[in-house]
PDB file of C-alpha atoms in Angstrom:
ATOM      1  CA  MET A   1      -4.846 -24.736  -8.127  1.00 65.00           C
ATOM      2  CA  SER A   2      -7.742 -22.634  -9.455  1.00 84.00           C
ATOM      3  CA  SER A   3      -7.369 -19.988 -12.131  1.00 89.00           C
ATOM      4  CA  ASP A   4      -7.854 -17.146  -9.642  1.00 91.00           C
ATOM      5  CA  ARG A   5      -5.273 -18.667  -7.287  1.00 93.00           C
ATOM      6  CA  LYS A   6      -2.735 -18.841 -10.101  1.00 94.00           C
ATOM      7  CA  THR A   7      -3.537 -15.229 -10.995  1.00 95.00           C
ATOM      8  CA  ALA A   8      -3.005 -14.158  -7.391  1.00 96.00           C
ATOM      9  CA  VAL A   9       0.381 -15.899  -7.153  1.00 96.00           C
ATOM     10  CA  ALA A  10       1.531 -14.456 -10.483  1.00 97.00           C
ATOM     11  CA  ALA A  11       0.466 -10.932  -9.478  1.00 97.00           C
ATOM     12  CA  GLY A  12       2.152 -11.260  -6.082  1.00 97.00           C
ATOM     13  CA  VAL A  13       5.433 -12.397  -7.625  1.00 98.00           C
ATOM     14  CA  LEU A  14       5.312  -9.552 -10.160  1.00 98.00           C
ATOM     15  CA  PHE A  15       4.770  -6.977  -7.398  1.00 97.00           C
ATOM     16  CA  LEU A  16       7.815  -8.284  -5.539  1.00 97.00           C
ATOM     17  CA  VAL A  17       9.842  -8.152  -8.765  1.00 97.00           C
ATOM     18  CA  THR A  18       8.883  -4.490  -9.252  1.00 96.00           C
ATOM     19  CA  GLU A  19      10.198  -3.591  -5.799  1.00 95.00           C
ATOM     20  CA  ILE A  20      13.472  -5.494  -6.141  1.00 96.00           C
ATOM     21  CA  ALA A  21      14.149  -4.319  -9.707  1.00 96.00           C
ATOM     22  CA  ALA A  22      13.365  -0.672  -8.914  1.00 94.00           C
ATOM     23  CA  ILE A  23      15.707  -0.539  -5.917  1.00 94.00           C
ATOM     24  CA  ALA A  24      18.499  -2.436  -7.683  1.00 95.00           C
ATOM     25  CA  GLY A  25      18.226  -0.343 -10.858  1.00 94.00           C
ATOM     26  CA  LEU A  26      18.450   2.972  -9.025  1.00 90.00           C
ATOM     27  CA  ALA A  27      21.404   1.805  -6.936  1.00 92.00           C
ATOM     28  CA  LEU A  28      23.302   0.566  -9.997  1.00 93.00           C
ATOM     29  CA  TYR A  29      23.008   3.573 -12.302  1.00 90.00           C
ATOM     30  CA  ARG A  30      22.921   6.346  -9.683  1.00 88.00           C
ATOM     31  CA  PRO A  31      26.739   6.832  -9.790  1.00 88.00           C
ATOM     32  CA  VAL A  32      26.464   7.816 -13.471  1.00 89.00           C
ATOM     33  CA  LEU A  33      23.754  10.381 -12.757  1.00 87.00           C
ATOM     34  CA  ASP A  34      25.640  11.831  -9.794  1.00 85.00           C
ATOM     35  CA  GLY A  35      29.034  11.839 -11.534  1.00 78.00           C
ATOM     36  CA  ALA A  36      30.728  14.860 -13.061  1.00 73.00           C
ATOM     37  CA  ALA A  37      29.540  15.819 -16.533  1.00 72.00           C
ATOM     38  CA  GLY A  38      31.440  14.061 -19.313  1.00 69.00           C
ATOM     39  CA  THR A  39      33.253  11.593 -17.068  1.00 75.00           C
ATOM     40  CA  LEU A  40      32.800   7.923 -16.261  1.00 77.00           C
ATOM     41  CA  GLY A  41      34.360   6.328 -13.211  1.00 76.00           C
ATOM     42  CA  PRO A  42      35.794   2.801 -13.253  1.00 78.00           C
ATOM     43  CA  GLY A  43      32.968   0.355 -13.804  1.00 83.00           C
ATOM     44  CA  ASP A  44      30.325   3.074 -14.158  1.00 87.00           C
ATOM     45  CA  ALA A  45      29.311   1.995 -17.661  1.00 89.00           C
ATOM     46  CA  THR A  46      28.910  -1.665 -16.659  1.00 91.00           C
ATOM     47  CA  SER A  47      26.966  -0.659 -13.568  1.00 92.00           C
ATOM     48  CA  ALA A  48      24.676   1.546 -15.645  1.00 92.00           C
ATOM     49  CA  PHE A  49      24.003  -1.243 -18.155  1.00 94.00           C
ATOM     50  CA  LEU A  50      23.133  -3.649 -15.328  1.00 95.00           C
ATOM     51  CA  GLY A  51      20.888  -0.975 -13.864  1.00 95.00           C
ATOM     52  CA  ALA A  52      19.172  -0.583 -17.228  1.00 94.00           C
ATOM     53  CA  LEU A  53      18.506  -4.329 -17.335  1.00 96.00           C
ATOM     54  CA  CYS A  54      16.927  -4.086 -13.884  1.00 96.00           C
ATOM     55  CA  GLU A  55      14.766  -1.194 -15.073  1.00 96.00           C
ATOM     56  CA  LEU A  56      13.647  -3.140 -18.138  1.00 96.00           C
ATOM     57  CA  THR A  57      12.743  -6.015 -15.828  1.00 97.00           C
ATOM     58  CA  LEU A  58      10.759  -3.481 -13.811  1.00 97.00           C
ATOM     59  CA  VAL A  59       8.953  -2.330 -16.969  1.00 97.00           C
ATOM     60  CA  ALA A  60       7.969  -5.907 -17.833  1.00 97.00           C
ATOM     61  CA  ALA A  61       6.739  -6.569 -14.278  1.00 97.00           C
ATOM     62  CA  VAL A  62       4.732  -3.322 -14.162  1.00 97.00           C
ATOM     63  CA  ILE A  63       2.956  -4.178 -17.427  1.00 97.00           C
ATOM     64  CA  GLY A  64       2.523  -7.752 -16.214  1.00 97.00           C
ATOM     65  CA  THR A  65       0.624  -6.729 -13.079  1.00 97.00           C
ATOM     66  CA  GLY A  66      -1.852  -4.762 -15.193  1.00 96.00           C
ATOM     67  CA  ILE A  67      -2.398  -7.692 -17.562  1.00 96.00           C
ATOM     68  CA  VAL A  68      -2.588 -10.413 -14.913  1.00 97.00           C
ATOM     69  CA  LEU A  69      -4.992  -8.578 -12.605  1.00 96.00           C
ATOM     70  CA  PHE A  70      -7.307  -7.269 -15.337  1.00 96.00           C
ATOM     71  CA  PRO A  71      -9.615 -10.345 -15.580  1.00 95.00           C
ATOM     72  CA  VAL A  72     -10.187 -10.417 -11.813  1.00 95.00           C
ATOM     73  CA  LEU A  73     -10.633  -6.654 -11.459  1.00 95.00           C
ATOM     74  CA  ARG A  74     -13.011  -6.532 -14.440  1.00 95.00           C
ATOM     75  CA  ARG A  75     -15.524  -8.694 -12.555  1.00 93.00           C
ATOM     76  CA  GLN A  76     -15.620  -6.034  -9.848  1.00 93.00           C
ATOM     77  CA  HIS A  77     -15.467  -2.812 -11.883  1.00 92.00           C
ATOM     78  CA  GLU A  78     -14.621  -2.945 -15.569  1.00 94.00           C
ATOM     79  CA  GLY A  79     -13.879   0.772 -15.960  1.00 94.00           C
ATOM     80  CA  MET A  80     -11.417   0.875 -13.080  1.00 95.00           C
ATOM     81  CA  ALA A  81      -9.823  -2.377 -14.223  1.00 95.00           C
ATOM     82  CA  LEU A  82      -9.161  -0.789 -17.611  1.00 95.00           C
ATOM     83  CA  GLY A  83      -7.935   2.416 -15.967  1.00 95.00           C
ATOM     84  CA  TYR A  84      -5.502   0.473 -13.808  1.00 97.00           C
ATOM     85  CA  ALA A  85      -4.092  -1.394 -16.805  1.00 96.00           C
ATOM     86  CA  CYS A  86      -3.698   1.882 -18.748  1.00 95.00           C
ATOM     87  CA  PHE A  87      -1.955   3.709 -15.906  1.00 95.00           C
ATOM     88  CA  ARG A  88       0.400   0.759 -15.443  1.00 97.00           C
ATOM     89  CA  LEU A  89       1.227   0.950 -19.133  1.00 96.00           C
ATOM     90  CA  LEU A  90       1.812   4.708 -18.806  1.00 95.00           C
ATOM     91  CA  GLU A  91       4.125   4.148 -15.837  1.00 96.00           C
ATOM     92  CA  ALA A  92       6.102   1.569 -17.820  1.00 97.00           C
ATOM     93  CA  ALA A  93       6.399   3.892 -20.829  1.00 97.00           C
ATOM     94  CA  VAL A  94       7.743   6.762 -18.710  1.00 96.00           C
ATOM     95  CA  ILE A  95      10.260   4.464 -17.001  1.00 96.00           C
ATOM     96  CA  THR A  96      11.437   3.270 -20.425  1.00 97.00           C
ATOM     97  CA  VAL A  97      12.159   6.853 -21.469  1.00 96.00           C
ATOM     98  CA  GLY A  98      14.250   7.223 -18.310  1.00 95.00           C
ATOM     99  CA  VAL A  99      16.220   4.080 -19.157  1.00 95.00           C
ATOM    100  CA  LEU A 100      16.938   5.401 -22.641  1.00 95.00           C
ATOM    101  CA  SER A 101      18.189   8.690 -21.187  1.00 94.00           C
ATOM    102  CA  VAL A 102      20.662   6.840 -18.942  1.00 93.00           C
ATOM    103  CA  LEU A 103      21.944   4.652 -21.789  1.00 94.00           C
ATOM    104  CA  THR A 104      22.336   7.685 -24.041  1.00 93.00           C
ATOM    105  CA  LEU A 105      24.183   9.496 -21.251  1.00 92.00           C
ATOM    106  CA  VAL A 106      26.653   6.607 -20.911  1.00 91.00           C
ATOM    107  CA  THR A 107      27.292   6.590 -24.663  1.00 89.00           C
ATOM    108  CA  LEU A 108      27.815  10.356 -24.681  1.00 87.00           C
ATOM    109  CA  ARG A 109      30.316  10.196 -21.845  1.00 84.00           C
ATOM    110  CA  GLN A 110      32.168   7.274 -23.420  1.00 84.00           C
ATOM    111  CA  GLU A 111      32.590   9.279 -26.611  1.00 79.00           C
ATOM    112  CA  ALA A 112      33.678  12.355 -24.639  1.00 73.00           C
ATOM    113  CA  THR A 113      36.356  10.469 -22.707  1.00 66.00           C
ATOM    114  CA  GLY A 114      38.898  10.713 -25.521  1.00 59.00           C
ATOM    115  CA  ALA A 115      38.029  14.297 -26.463  1.00 56.00           C
ATOM    116  CA  SER A 116      39.853  17.338 -25.165  1.00 51.00           C
ATOM    117  CA  ALA A 117      38.471  19.257 -22.204  1.00 49.00           C
ATOM    118  CA  THR A 118      37.667  22.232 -24.458  1.00 48.00           C
ATOM    119  CA  THR A 119      35.779  20.095 -26.957  1.00 51.00           C
ATOM    120  CA  HIS A 120      33.769  18.498 -24.174  1.00 50.00           C
ATOM    121  CA  ALA A 121      32.954  21.793 -22.498  1.00 48.00           C
ATOM    122  CA  THR A 122      31.620  23.327 -25.683  1.00 51.00           C
ATOM    123  CA  GLY A 123      30.093  20.272 -27.320  1.00 57.00           C
ATOM    124  CA  THR A 124      28.645  17.786 -24.843  1.00 72.00           C
ATOM    125  CA  ALA A 125      28.226  19.354 -21.391  1.00 76.00           C
ATOM    126  CA  GLY A 126      24.815  20.790 -22.241  1.00 80.00           C
ATOM    127  CA  ALA A 127      23.533  17.487 -23.635  1.00 84.00           C
ATOM    128  CA  ASP A 128      24.949  15.684 -20.602  1.00 86.00           C
ATOM    129  CA  ARG A 129      22.990  17.864 -18.185  1.00 87.00           C
ATOM    130  CA  ALA A 130      19.856  17.610 -20.329  1.00 91.00           C
ATOM    131  CA  LEU A 131      19.911  13.791 -20.203  1.00 91.00           C
ATOM    132  CA  VAL A 132      20.334  13.798 -16.428  1.00 90.00           C
ATOM    133  CA  ALA A 133      17.421  16.223 -16.127  1.00 92.00           C
ATOM    134  CA  LEU A 134      15.292  14.059 -18.449  1.00 94.00           C
ATOM    135  CA  HIS A 135      15.919  11.017 -16.299  1.00 93.00           C
ATOM    136  CA  ASP A 136      15.077  12.926 -13.117  1.00 92.00           C
ATOM    137  CA  TRP A 137      11.745  14.050 -14.588  1.00 94.00           C
ATOM    138  CA  THR A 138      10.837  10.553 -15.745  1.00 95.00           C
ATOM    139  CA  PHE A 139      11.755   9.231 -12.299  1.00 92.00           C
ATOM    140  CA  LEU A 140       9.353  11.780 -10.818  1.00 93.00           C
ATOM    141  CA  LEU A 141       6.456  11.265 -13.224  1.00 94.00           C
ATOM    142  CA  GLY A 142       6.649   7.471 -13.591  1.00 93.00           C
ATOM    143  CA  PRO A 143       7.430   5.825 -10.228  1.00 90.00           C
ATOM    144  CA  ASN A 144       5.642   8.654  -8.383  1.00 93.00           C
ATOM    145  CA  VAL A 145       2.721  10.305 -10.204  1.00 95.00           C
ATOM    146  CA  ALA A 146       1.665   7.391 -12.437  1.00 95.00           C
ATOM    147  CA  LEU A 147       2.354   4.901  -9.650  1.00 95.00           C
ATOM    148  CA  GLY A 148       0.284   6.952  -7.216  1.00 95.00           C
ATOM    149  CA  LEU A 149      -2.675   7.067  -9.596  1.00 95.00           C
ATOM    150  CA  ASN A 150      -2.725   3.373 -10.416  1.00 95.00           C
ATOM    151  CA  THR A 151      -2.237   2.544  -6.725  1.00 97.00           C
ATOM    152  CA  VAL A 152      -5.384   4.486  -5.804  1.00 96.00           C
ATOM    153  CA  LEU A 153      -7.395   2.720  -8.520  1.00 96.00           C
ATOM    154  CA  LEU A 154      -6.265  -0.762  -7.521  1.00 97.00           C
ATOM    155  CA  ALA A 155      -6.608  -0.116  -3.794  1.00 97.00           C
ATOM    156  CA  TYR A 156     -10.119   1.288  -4.253  1.00 96.00           C
ATOM    157  CA  VAL A 157     -11.274  -1.785  -6.175  1.00 96.00           C
ATOM    158  CA  MET A 158      -9.651  -4.050  -3.582  1.00 95.00           C
ATOM    159  CA  TYR A 159     -11.273  -2.109  -0.736  1.00 96.00           C
ATOM    160  CA  ARG A 160     -14.705  -2.034  -2.326  1.00 94.00           C
ATOM    161  CA  SER A 161     -14.730  -5.693  -3.365  1.00 94.00           C
ATOM    162  CA  ARG A 162     -12.802  -7.016  -0.348  1.00 94.00           C
ATOM    163  CA  LEU A 163     -10.668  -9.202  -2.574  1.00 95.00           C
ATOM    164  CA  VAL A 164      -8.017  -8.801   0.114  1.00 95.00           C
ATOM    165  CA  PRO A 165      -8.340  -7.681   3.760  1.00 95.00           C
ATOM    166  CA  ARG A 166      -9.301  -4.037   3.912  1.00 94.00           C
ATOM    167  CA  PHE A 167      -6.327  -2.944   6.018  1.00 96.00           C
ATOM    168  CA  ILE A 168      -4.090  -3.807   3.061  1.00 96.00           C
ATOM    169  CA  ALA A 169      -6.243  -1.758   0.686  1.00 97.00           C
ATOM    170  CA  VAL A 170      -6.150   1.169   3.130  1.00 97.00           C
ATOM    171  CA  LEU A 171      -2.347   1.234   2.817  1.00 96.00           C
ATOM    172  CA  GLY A 172      -2.780   1.808  -0.922  1.00 96.00           C
ATOM    173  CA  LEU A 173      -5.488   4.431  -0.440  1.00 97.00           C
ATOM    174  CA  ILE A 174      -3.104   6.325   1.845  1.00 97.00           C
ATOM    175  CA  GLY A 175       0.119   5.660  -0.052  1.00 96.00           C
ATOM    176  CA  GLY A 176      -1.152   6.621  -3.529  1.00 96.00           C
ATOM    177  CA  PRO A 177      -2.158  10.214  -2.681  1.00 97.00           C
ATOM    178  CA  LEU A 178       0.923  10.676  -0.476  1.00 96.00           C
ATOM    179  CA  ILE A 179       3.386   9.769  -3.218  1.00 96.00           C
ATOM    180  CA  CYS A 180       1.547  12.037  -5.676  1.00 96.00           C
ATOM    181  CA  ALA A 181       1.681  14.882  -3.130  1.00 96.00           C
ATOM    182  CA  SER A 182       5.384  14.208  -2.652  1.00 95.00           C
ATOM    183  CA  ALA A 183       5.929  14.464  -6.414  1.00 95.00           C
ATOM    184  CA  VAL A 184       4.216  17.855  -6.455  1.00 95.00           C
ATOM    185  CA  ALA A 185       6.408  19.016  -3.559  1.00 95.00           C
ATOM    186  CA  VAL A 186       9.547  17.918  -5.417  1.00 94.00           C
ATOM    187  CA  MET A 187       8.301  19.627  -8.581  1.00 93.00           C
ATOM    188  CA  PHE A 188       8.043  22.957  -6.755  1.00 94.00           C
ATOM    189  CA  GLY A 189      11.416  22.570  -5.060  1.00 92.00           C
ATOM    190  CA  VAL A 190      10.234  21.926  -1.502  1.00 94.00           C
ATOM    191  CA  TYR A 191      12.758  19.086  -1.162  1.00 92.00           C
ATOM    192  CA  GLU A 192      14.796  16.702  -3.304  1.00 90.00           C
ATOM    193  CA  GLN A 193      13.220  13.472  -4.486  1.00 86.00           C
ATOM    194  CA  ILE A 194      16.017  11.384  -2.988  1.00 85.00           C
ATOM    195  CA  SER A 195      15.728  12.828   0.516  1.00 89.00           C
ATOM    196  CA  VAL A 196      14.385  11.946   3.948  1.00 93.00           C
ATOM    197  CA  PRO A 197      10.915  13.509   3.345  1.00 93.00           C
ATOM    198  CA  GLY A 198      10.675  11.963  -0.120  1.00 91.00           C
ATOM    199  CA  SER A 199      11.608   8.522   1.192  1.00 91.00           C
ATOM    200  CA  ALA A 200       9.253   8.815   4.184  1.00 94.00           C
ATOM    201  CA  LEU A 201       6.263   9.650   1.989  1.00 94.00           C
ATOM    202  CA  ALA A 202       7.070   6.650  -0.242  1.00 94.00           C
ATOM    203  CA  VAL A 203       6.951   4.169   2.672  1.00 95.00           C
ATOM    204  CA  PRO A 204       3.139   3.629   2.670  1.00 95.00           C
ATOM    205  CA  VAL A 205       2.996   2.762  -1.036  1.00 95.00           C
ATOM    206  CA  PHE A 206       5.993   0.460  -0.608  1.00 95.00           C
ATOM    207  CA  ALA A 207       4.255  -1.216   2.348  1.00 96.00           C
ATOM    208  CA  TRP A 208       1.072  -1.543   0.261  1.00 97.00           C
ATOM    209  CA  GLU A 209       2.793  -3.349  -2.593  1.00 96.00           C
ATOM    210  CA  VAL A 210       4.775  -5.668  -0.331  1.00 96.00           C
ATOM    211  CA  ALA A 211       1.755  -6.480   1.878  1.00 97.00           C
ATOM    212  CA  LEU A 212      -0.409  -7.073  -1.201  1.00 97.00           C
ATOM    213  CA  ALA A 213       2.248  -9.296  -2.786  1.00 97.00           C
ATOM    214  CA  VAL A 214       2.679 -11.424   0.355  1.00 97.00           C
ATOM    215  CA  ARG A 215      -1.078 -11.775   0.762  1.00 97.00           C
ATOM    216  CA  LEU A 216      -1.630 -12.803  -2.861  1.00 97.00           C
ATOM    217  CA  ILE A 217       1.184 -15.345  -2.804  1.00 97.00           C
ATOM    218  CA  ALA A 218       0.286 -16.812   0.588  1.00 96.00           C
ATOM    219  CA  LYS A 219      -3.527 -16.870   0.461  1.00 94.00           C
ATOM    220  CA  GLY A 220      -4.730 -15.387  -2.823  1.00 94.00           C
ATOM    221  CA  PHE A 221      -7.985 -13.494  -3.189  1.00 93.00           C
ATOM    222  CA  GLU A 222     -10.908 -13.943  -0.821  1.00 86.00           C
ATOM    223  CA  PRO A 223     -12.673 -16.987  -2.389  1.00 77.00           C
ATOM    224  CA  ALA A 224     -16.164 -15.611  -1.730  1.00 62.00           C
ATOM    225  CA  ARG A 225     -15.300 -12.349  -3.500  1.00 63.00           C
ATOM    226  CA  ALA A 226     -13.064 -13.224  -6.447  1.00 63.00           C
ATOM    227  CA  GLY A 227     -15.836 -14.693  -8.568  1.00 57.00           C
ATOM    228  CA  THR A 228     -18.527 -12.086  -7.875  1.00 47.00           C
ATOM    229  CA  THR A 229     -19.304  -8.856  -9.670  1.00 42.00           C
ATOM    230  CA  GLY A 230     -21.115  -7.088  -6.878  1.00 41.00           C
ATOM    231  CA  ALA A 231     -24.313  -7.085  -8.945  1.00 40.00           C
ATOM    232  CA  PRO A 232     -27.370  -9.074  -7.823  1.00 40.00           C
ATOM    233  CA  GLN A 233     -27.449 -12.534  -9.330  1.00 40.00           C
ATOM    234  CA  ALA A 234     -30.497 -13.795 -11.230  1.00 40.00           C
ATOM    235  CA  THR A 235     -32.477 -16.428  -9.367  1.00 42.00           C
ATOM    236  CA  PRO A 236     -32.571 -19.662 -11.386  1.00 45.00           C
ATOM    237  CA  VAL A 237     -36.046 -20.770 -12.457  1.00 45.00           C
ATOM    238  CA  PRO A 238     -36.884 -24.398 -11.577  1.00 50.00           C
ATOM    239  CA  ALA A 239     -37.185 -26.666 -14.586  1.00 48.00           C
ATOM    240  CA  GLU A 240     -40.864 -27.522 -13.907  1.00 47.00           C
ATOM    241  CA  GLU A 241     -41.924 -23.855 -13.663  1.00 43.00           C
ATOM    242  CA  ASN A 242     -39.974 -22.996 -16.768  1.00 48.00           C
ATOM    243  CA  THR A 243     -41.695 -25.838 -18.709  1.00 45.00           C
ATOM    244  CA  GLY A 244     -45.090 -24.697 -17.492  1.00 47.00           C
ATOM    245  CA  ALA A 245     -44.423 -21.160 -18.627  1.00 43.00           C
ATOM    246  CA  LEU A 246     -43.487 -22.365 -22.092  1.00 42.00           C
ATOM    247  CA  ARG A 247     -46.709 -24.407 -22.381  1.00 47.00           C
ATOM    248  CA  ALA A 248     -48.809 -21.432 -21.328  1.00 44.00           C
TER     249      ALA A 248
END
């Protein structure tokens, strides 16, 4: 298996991990975010900790895609390859802040469980709401805005270089701007992030990542494209002509 083929398989697996970990993480810690301030239901803390582990797995996979794809993308467009890696790192950093807010929220509610209702109302309710709001903002800016930006960069390089079939790249070129537009709509209160419109506008970027992952795992990059830079190659000089030039 060639180096580029191994890179393609690794990137494809990491993209699938990001999808699975993101969905599992949200499902596991959502009950804590939706619960009443200062209270934890049975098993909520354990569920939130498992969700945090899924999110940390997501963070590692997000960073991994940027690292693994960088050498291949650099041959096509070094600036965009670096931009993609940086935006993936930004996305991972924002997600990490969201994970910390959920873990802090669980700790706060655990400590408030034994306190009186009056003490909780005056001492921790405000912090509780602030941590939920912090998570919601990180969920908007990381898996939406930052994801949309790095999707456009990667899809553009893939489309331009034809490392993968262009119809797959088109999904990313459509999905990236749509998820960014959705984030702006949520920011201005047009609809909730977890809603039918929000989910519908996230479908193209989800389809892009899954289609890209399956393609990379099954077939890898286009062999004729993966090793080229798009720049004209120098024509080799025959040995006899080169020797004659040196003598002259």
